[in-house]
Amino acid sequence: MSGLIKKISLRDQVYEYLKNGILNQDFKRGENINLDELCRTLGVSNTPIRESINLLVKEGLIEYKHNMGFFVIDPDKKTVNEILQVVFFLVVAAYRFCYRSGKMQKVLPALESQLQKQKKLLDEGNAVGYIDITHDFERCIIEGVGNSMLVKEYDAKETLMAFISTYYSDNKLEALKTIYAQHAHILELMKAEKLEDAVLAMREHYYKPELYVNGQNQK
């Protein structure tokens, strides 16, 4: 039985607290992360807090400003769309490869399974849970290539993508249902082997001109 129960370090506990707080919007865009206040709130020393913040800096959720401290990122529209474009290129390239090399037979059931999980969370009204797994849909396509380095490249963007989804949807179910409907449409096109139509649908899925900018919905 040894090794079945994993010990979670203080650093990892603080990391999850901060990450979930950012994605739940307990920490707002552009908000200063006060280390001393976190020490008092969580009852831990400065070390695990700094270590967890450094992890979130690497993942892109927190940024350091010289002589000012650590802040939740507050990206402008251009930066957000550049991030989305990078992920779009990764997913489309993976899809084209899977389509042309006969790998979609294994990818499609995985996509179907992910879509069912998403629907269940939406039916339960679980917005945070939905955002936590929504990008696993595209991950199935990435995994279909069979390249572990490509999967790692995608995973490195996943937390940042969850952040963007949070502020695009404002954790509102109606907005998340739109994302789900886009996934369902993409899957149907893939099943029908409509390669270019599916790519176009993915472009529409990733291009979001109405993304939140500086705390306000961009019109």
CSV table of C-alpha atoms in Angstrom, one decimal:
chain,number,residue,atom,x,y,z
A,1,MET,CA,0.0,0.0,0.0
A,2,SER,CA,3.0,2.2,0.3
A,3,GLY,CA,3.0,5.2,-2.1
A,4,LEU,CA,-0.8,5.1,-2.8
A,5,ILE,CA,-1.3,8.3,-0.7
A,6,LYS,CA,0.6,11.2,-2.1
A,7,LYS,CA,1.8,13.9,0.2
A,8,ILE,CA,1.0,17.4,-1.1
A,9,SER,CA,3.7,19.9,-0.4
A,10,LEU,CA,2.9,23.4,1.0
A,11,ARG,CA,4.1,24.9,-2.3
A,12,ASP,CA,1.7,22.8,-4.3
A,13,GLN,CA,-1.2,23.6,-1.9
A,14,VAL,CA,-0.4,27.4,-2.2
A,15,TYR,CA,-0.1,27.0,-5.9
A,16,GLU,CA,-3.6,25.4,-6.2
A,17,TYR,CA,-5.0,28.1,-3.9
A,18,LEU,CA,-3.6,30.9,-6.0
A,19,LYS,CA,-4.4,29.3,-9.4
A,20,ASN,CA,-8.0,28.5,-8.4
A,21,GLY,CA,-8.4,31.9,-6.9
A,22,ILE,CA,-7.3,33.5,-10.2
A,23,LEU,CA,-9.5,31.3,-12.3
A,24,ASN,CA,-12.5,31.8,-10.0
A,25,GLN,CA,-11.8,35.6,-10.2
A,26,ASP,CA,-11.2,35.9,-6.4
A,27,PHE,CA,-8.0,37.6,-7.6
A,28,LYS,CA,-8.9,40.0,-10.3
A,29,ARG,CA,-7.0,40.9,-13.5
A,30,GLY,CA,-4.2,43.2,-12.6
A,31,GLU,CA,-4.5,42.7,-8.9
A,32,ASN,CA,-1.4,42.9,-6.7
A,33,ILE,CA,-0.4,39.6,-5.0
A,34,ASN,CA,0.5,40.7,-1.5
A,35,LEU,CA,2.9,38.1,-0.1
A,36,ASP,CA,2.7,39.3,3.5
A,37,GLU,CA,-1.1,39.1,3.4
A,38,LEU,CA,-1.0,35.6,1.9
A,39,CYS,CA,1.4,34.5,4.7
A,40,ARG,CA,-1.2,35.6,7.3
A,41,THR,CA,-4.2,34.3,5.4
A,42,LEU,CA,-2.7,30.8,4.7
A,43,GLY,CA,-0.6,30.6,7.9
A,44,VAL,CA,2.5,29.6,6.0
A,45,SER,CA,6.0,31.0,5.6
A,46,ASN,CA,7.1,33.2,2.7
A,47,THR,CA,9.1,30.4,1.0
A,48,PRO,CA,6.2,28.2,-0.3
A,49,ILE,CA,4.3,31.3,-1.4
A,50,ARG,CA,7.3,32.6,-3.4
A,51,GLU,CA,7.8,29.1,-4.9
A,52,SER,CA,4.2,28.8,-6.0
A,53,ILE,CA,4.2,32.3,-7.4
A,54,ASN,CA,7.3,31.6,-9.4
A,55,LEU,CA,5.5,28.5,-10.9
A,56,LEU,CA,2.5,30.7,-11.9
A,57,VAL,CA,4.9,33.3,-13.4
A,58,LYS,CA,6.3,30.5,-15.6
A,59,GLU,CA,2.7,29.5,-16.6
A,60,GLY,CA,1.9,33.1,-17.4
A,61,LEU,CA,-0.9,33.8,-14.9
A,62,ILE,CA,1.3,36.1,-12.8
A,63,GLU,CA,3.8,38.7,-13.8
A,64,TYR,CA,6.5,40.5,-11.9
A,65,LYS,CA,6.8,44.3,-12.2
A,66,HIS,CA,10.1,45.8,-11.1
A,67,ASN,CA,10.0,47.6,-7.8
A,68,MET,CA,6.2,46.9,-7.6
A,69,GLY,CA,5.8,43.2,-6.9
A,70,PHE,CA,3.7,40.4,-8.4
A,71,PHE,CA,0.4,41.0,-10.2
A,72,VAL,CA,-2.3,38.8,-11.9
A,73,ILE,CA,-1.8,39.3,-15.6
A,74,ASP,CA,-4.1,41.8,-17.4
A,75,PRO,CA,-3.5,41.2,-21.1
A,76,ASP,CA,-4.8,43.4,-23.8
A,77,LYS,CA,-6.8,42.2,-26.7
A,78,LYS,CA,-3.8,41.9,-29.0
A,79,THR,CA,-1.9,39.7,-26.5
A,80,VAL,CA,-4.9,37.5,-25.9
A,81,ASN,CA,-5.5,36.9,-29.6
A,82,GLU,CA,-1.8,36.2,-30.2
A,83,ILE,CA,-2.0,33.5,-27.5
A,84,LEU,CA,-5.2,32.1,-29.1
A,85,GLN,CA,-3.5,32.1,-32.5
A,86,VAL,CA,-0.5,30.1,-31.2
A,87,VAL,CA,-2.9,27.4,-29.8
A,88,PHE,CA,-5.0,27.5,-33.0
A,89,PHE,CA,-1.9,26.8,-35.1
A,90,LEU,CA,-0.9,23.9,-32.9
A,91,VAL,CA,-4.3,22.3,-32.9
A,92,VAL,CA,-4.9,22.7,-36.6
A,93,ALA,CA,-1.5,21.3,-37.5
A,94,ALA,CA,-2.2,18.3,-35.3
A,95,TYR,CA,-5.6,17.8,-36.8
A,96,ARG,CA,-4.3,18.0,-40.4
A,97,PHE,CA,-1.7,15.4,-39.5
A,98,CYS,CA,-4.2,13.1,-37.8
A,99,TYR,CA,-6.6,13.4,-40.7
A,100,ARG,CA,-4.0,12.7,-43.4
A,101,SER,CA,-2.3,9.8,-41.5
A,102,GLY,CA,-5.5,7.9,-40.7
A,103,LYS,CA,-5.3,8.6,-36.9
A,104,MET,CA,-8.8,10.2,-36.6
A,105,GLN,CA,-10.4,6.8,-35.9
A,106,LYS,CA,-8.8,6.9,-32.5
A,107,VAL,CA,-9.2,10.6,-32.0
A,108,LEU,CA,-12.9,10.9,-32.6
A,109,PRO,CA,-14.0,8.6,-29.7
A,110,ALA,CA,-11.8,10.6,-27.4
A,111,LEU,CA,-13.4,13.8,-28.6
A,112,GLU,CA,-16.8,12.3,-28.1
A,113,SER,CA,-16.0,11.3,-24.6
A,114,GLN,CA,-14.7,14.8,-23.7
A,115,LEU,CA,-17.8,16.4,-25.2
A,116,GLN,CA,-20.0,14.2,-22.9
A,117,LYS,CA,-18.0,15.2,-19.9
A,118,GLN,CA,-18.4,18.9,-20.8
A,119,LYS,CA,-22.2,18.5,-21.2
A,120,LYS,CA,-22.5,16.8,-17.9
A,121,LEU,CA,-20.7,19.7,-16.1
A,122,LEU,CA,-22.9,22.3,-17.9
A,123,ASP,CA,-26.1,20.3,-17.0
A,124,GLU,CA,-24.9,20.5,-13.4
A,125,GLY,CA,-24.2,24.2,-13.7
A,126,ASN,CA,-20.6,23.7,-12.8
A,127,ALA,CA,-18.9,26.6,-14.7
A,128,VAL,CA,-15.5,26.3,-13.0
A,129,GLY,CA,-15.4,22.5,-13.6
A,130,TYR,CA,-16.2,23.1,-17.2
A,131,ILE,CA,-13.4,25.6,-17.7
A,132,ASP,CA,-11.0,23.3,-16.0
A,133,ILE,CA,-11.6,20.6,-18.7
A,134,THR,CA,-12.7,22.5,-21.8
A,135,HIS,CA,-9.3,22.5,-23.4
A,136,ASP,CA,-9.0,18.7,-23.0
A,137,PHE,CA,-11.2,18.6,-26.1
A,138,GLU,CA,-8.4,20.0,-28.3
A,139,ARG,CA,-5.8,18.0,-26.3
A,140,CYS,CA,-7.3,14.8,-27.7
A,141,ILE,CA,-6.3,16.0,-31.2
A,142,ILE,CA,-2.8,16.9,-30.0
A,143,GLU,CA,-2.4,13.5,-28.3
A,144,GLY,CA,-3.5,11.9,-31.5
A,145,VAL,CA,-0.3,12.9,-33.2
A,146,GLY,CA,1.7,10.6,-30.9
A,147,ASN,CA,4.3,13.2,-30.1
A,148,SER,CA,5.0,13.7,-26.4
A,149,MET,CA,6.9,17.0,-26.9
A,150,LEU,CA,3.9,18.4,-28.8
A,151,VAL,CA,1.6,17.5,-25.9
A,152,LYS,CA,4.0,19.2,-23.4
A,153,GLU,CA,3.9,22.3,-25.6
A,154,TYR,CA,0.2,22.3,-25.5
A,155,ASP,CA,0.0,21.7,-21.8
A,156,ALA,CA,2.3,24.6,-21.2
A,157,LYS,CA,-0.5,26.9,-22.6
A,158,GLU,CA,-3.4,25.1,-20.9
A,159,THR,CA,-3.4,27.2,-17.7
A,160,LEU,CA,-3.2,30.4,-19.6
A,161,MET,CA,-6.0,29.2,-21.9
A,162,ALA,CA,-8.2,28.5,-18.8
A,163,PHE,CA,-7.6,32.1,-17.7
A,164,ILE,CA,-8.7,33.4,-21.1
A,165,SER,CA,-11.8,31.2,-21.0
A,166,THR,CA,-12.6,32.5,-17.5
A,167,TYR,CA,-12.5,36.2,-18.6
A,168,TYR,CA,-14.1,35.5,-21.9
A,169,SER,CA,-17.1,33.8,-20.3
A,170,ASP,CA,-17.0,35.6,-17.0
A,171,ASN,CA,-17.9,32.1,-15.7
A,172,LYS,CA,-21.4,32.5,-17.1
A,173,LEU,CA,-23.1,29.3,-18.2
A,174,GLU,CA,-24.6,30.8,-21.3
A,175,ALA,CA,-21.2,31.8,-22.6
A,176,LEU,CA,-19.8,28.4,-21.8
A,177,LYS,CA,-22.7,26.7,-23.6
A,178,THR,CA,-21.6,28.7,-26.7
A,179,ILE,CA,-18.1,27.2,-26.4
A,180,TYR,CA,-19.6,23.7,-26.0
A,181,ALA,CA,-21.8,24.2,-29.1
A,182,GLN,CA,-18.7,25.2,-31.1
A,183,HIS,CA,-16.9,22.0,-29.9
A,184,ALA,CA,-20.0,19.9,-30.9
A,185,HIS,CA,-20.1,21.6,-34.3
A,186,ILE,CA,-16.3,20.9,-34.9
A,187,LEU,CA,-16.7,17.3,-33.9
A,188,GLU,CA,-19.6,16.8,-36.4
A,189,LEU,CA,-17.5,18.3,-39.2
A,190,MET,CA,-14.6,16.0,-38.3
A,191,LYS,CA,-16.9,13.0,-38.3
A,192,ALA,CA,-18.1,14.0,-41.7
A,193,GLU,CA,-14.4,14.2,-42.8
A,194,LYS,CA,-14.9,17.9,-43.8
A,195,LEU,CA,-11.3,18.9,-43.2
A,196,GLU,CA,-11.4,22.5,-44.3
A,197,ASP,CA,-14.8,23.2,-42.8
A,198,ALA,CA,-13.6,21.9,-39.5
A,199,VAL,CA,-10.5,24.1,-39.7
A,200,LEU,CA,-12.7,27.1,-40.4
A,201,ALA,CA,-14.9,26.2,-37.4
A,202,MET,CA,-11.8,26.0,-35.2
A,203,ARG,CA,-10.7,29.4,-36.4
A,204,GLU,CA,-14.1,30.9,-35.5
A,205,HIS,CA,-13.8,29.1,-32.1
A,206,TYR,CA,-10.4,30.7,-31.3
A,207,TYR,CA,-11.0,34.1,-32.8
A,208,LYS,CA,-12.9,36.1,-30.1
A,209,PRO,CA,-13.2,39.8,-31.0
A,210,GLU,CA,-15.5,40.3,-28.0
A,211,LEU,CA,-12.8,39.2,-25.4
A,212,TYR,CA,-12.6,41.1,-22.2
A,213,VAL,CA,-10.1,43.9,-22.3
A,214,ASN,CA,-8.9,45.8,-19.2
A,215,GLY,CA,-11.9,44.6,-17.2
A,216,GLN,CA,-14.6,45.5,-19.8
A,217,ASN,CA,-16.1,43.5,-22.6
A,218,GLN,CA,-14.7,44.7,-25.9
A,219,LYS,CA,-17.5,45.7,-28.3
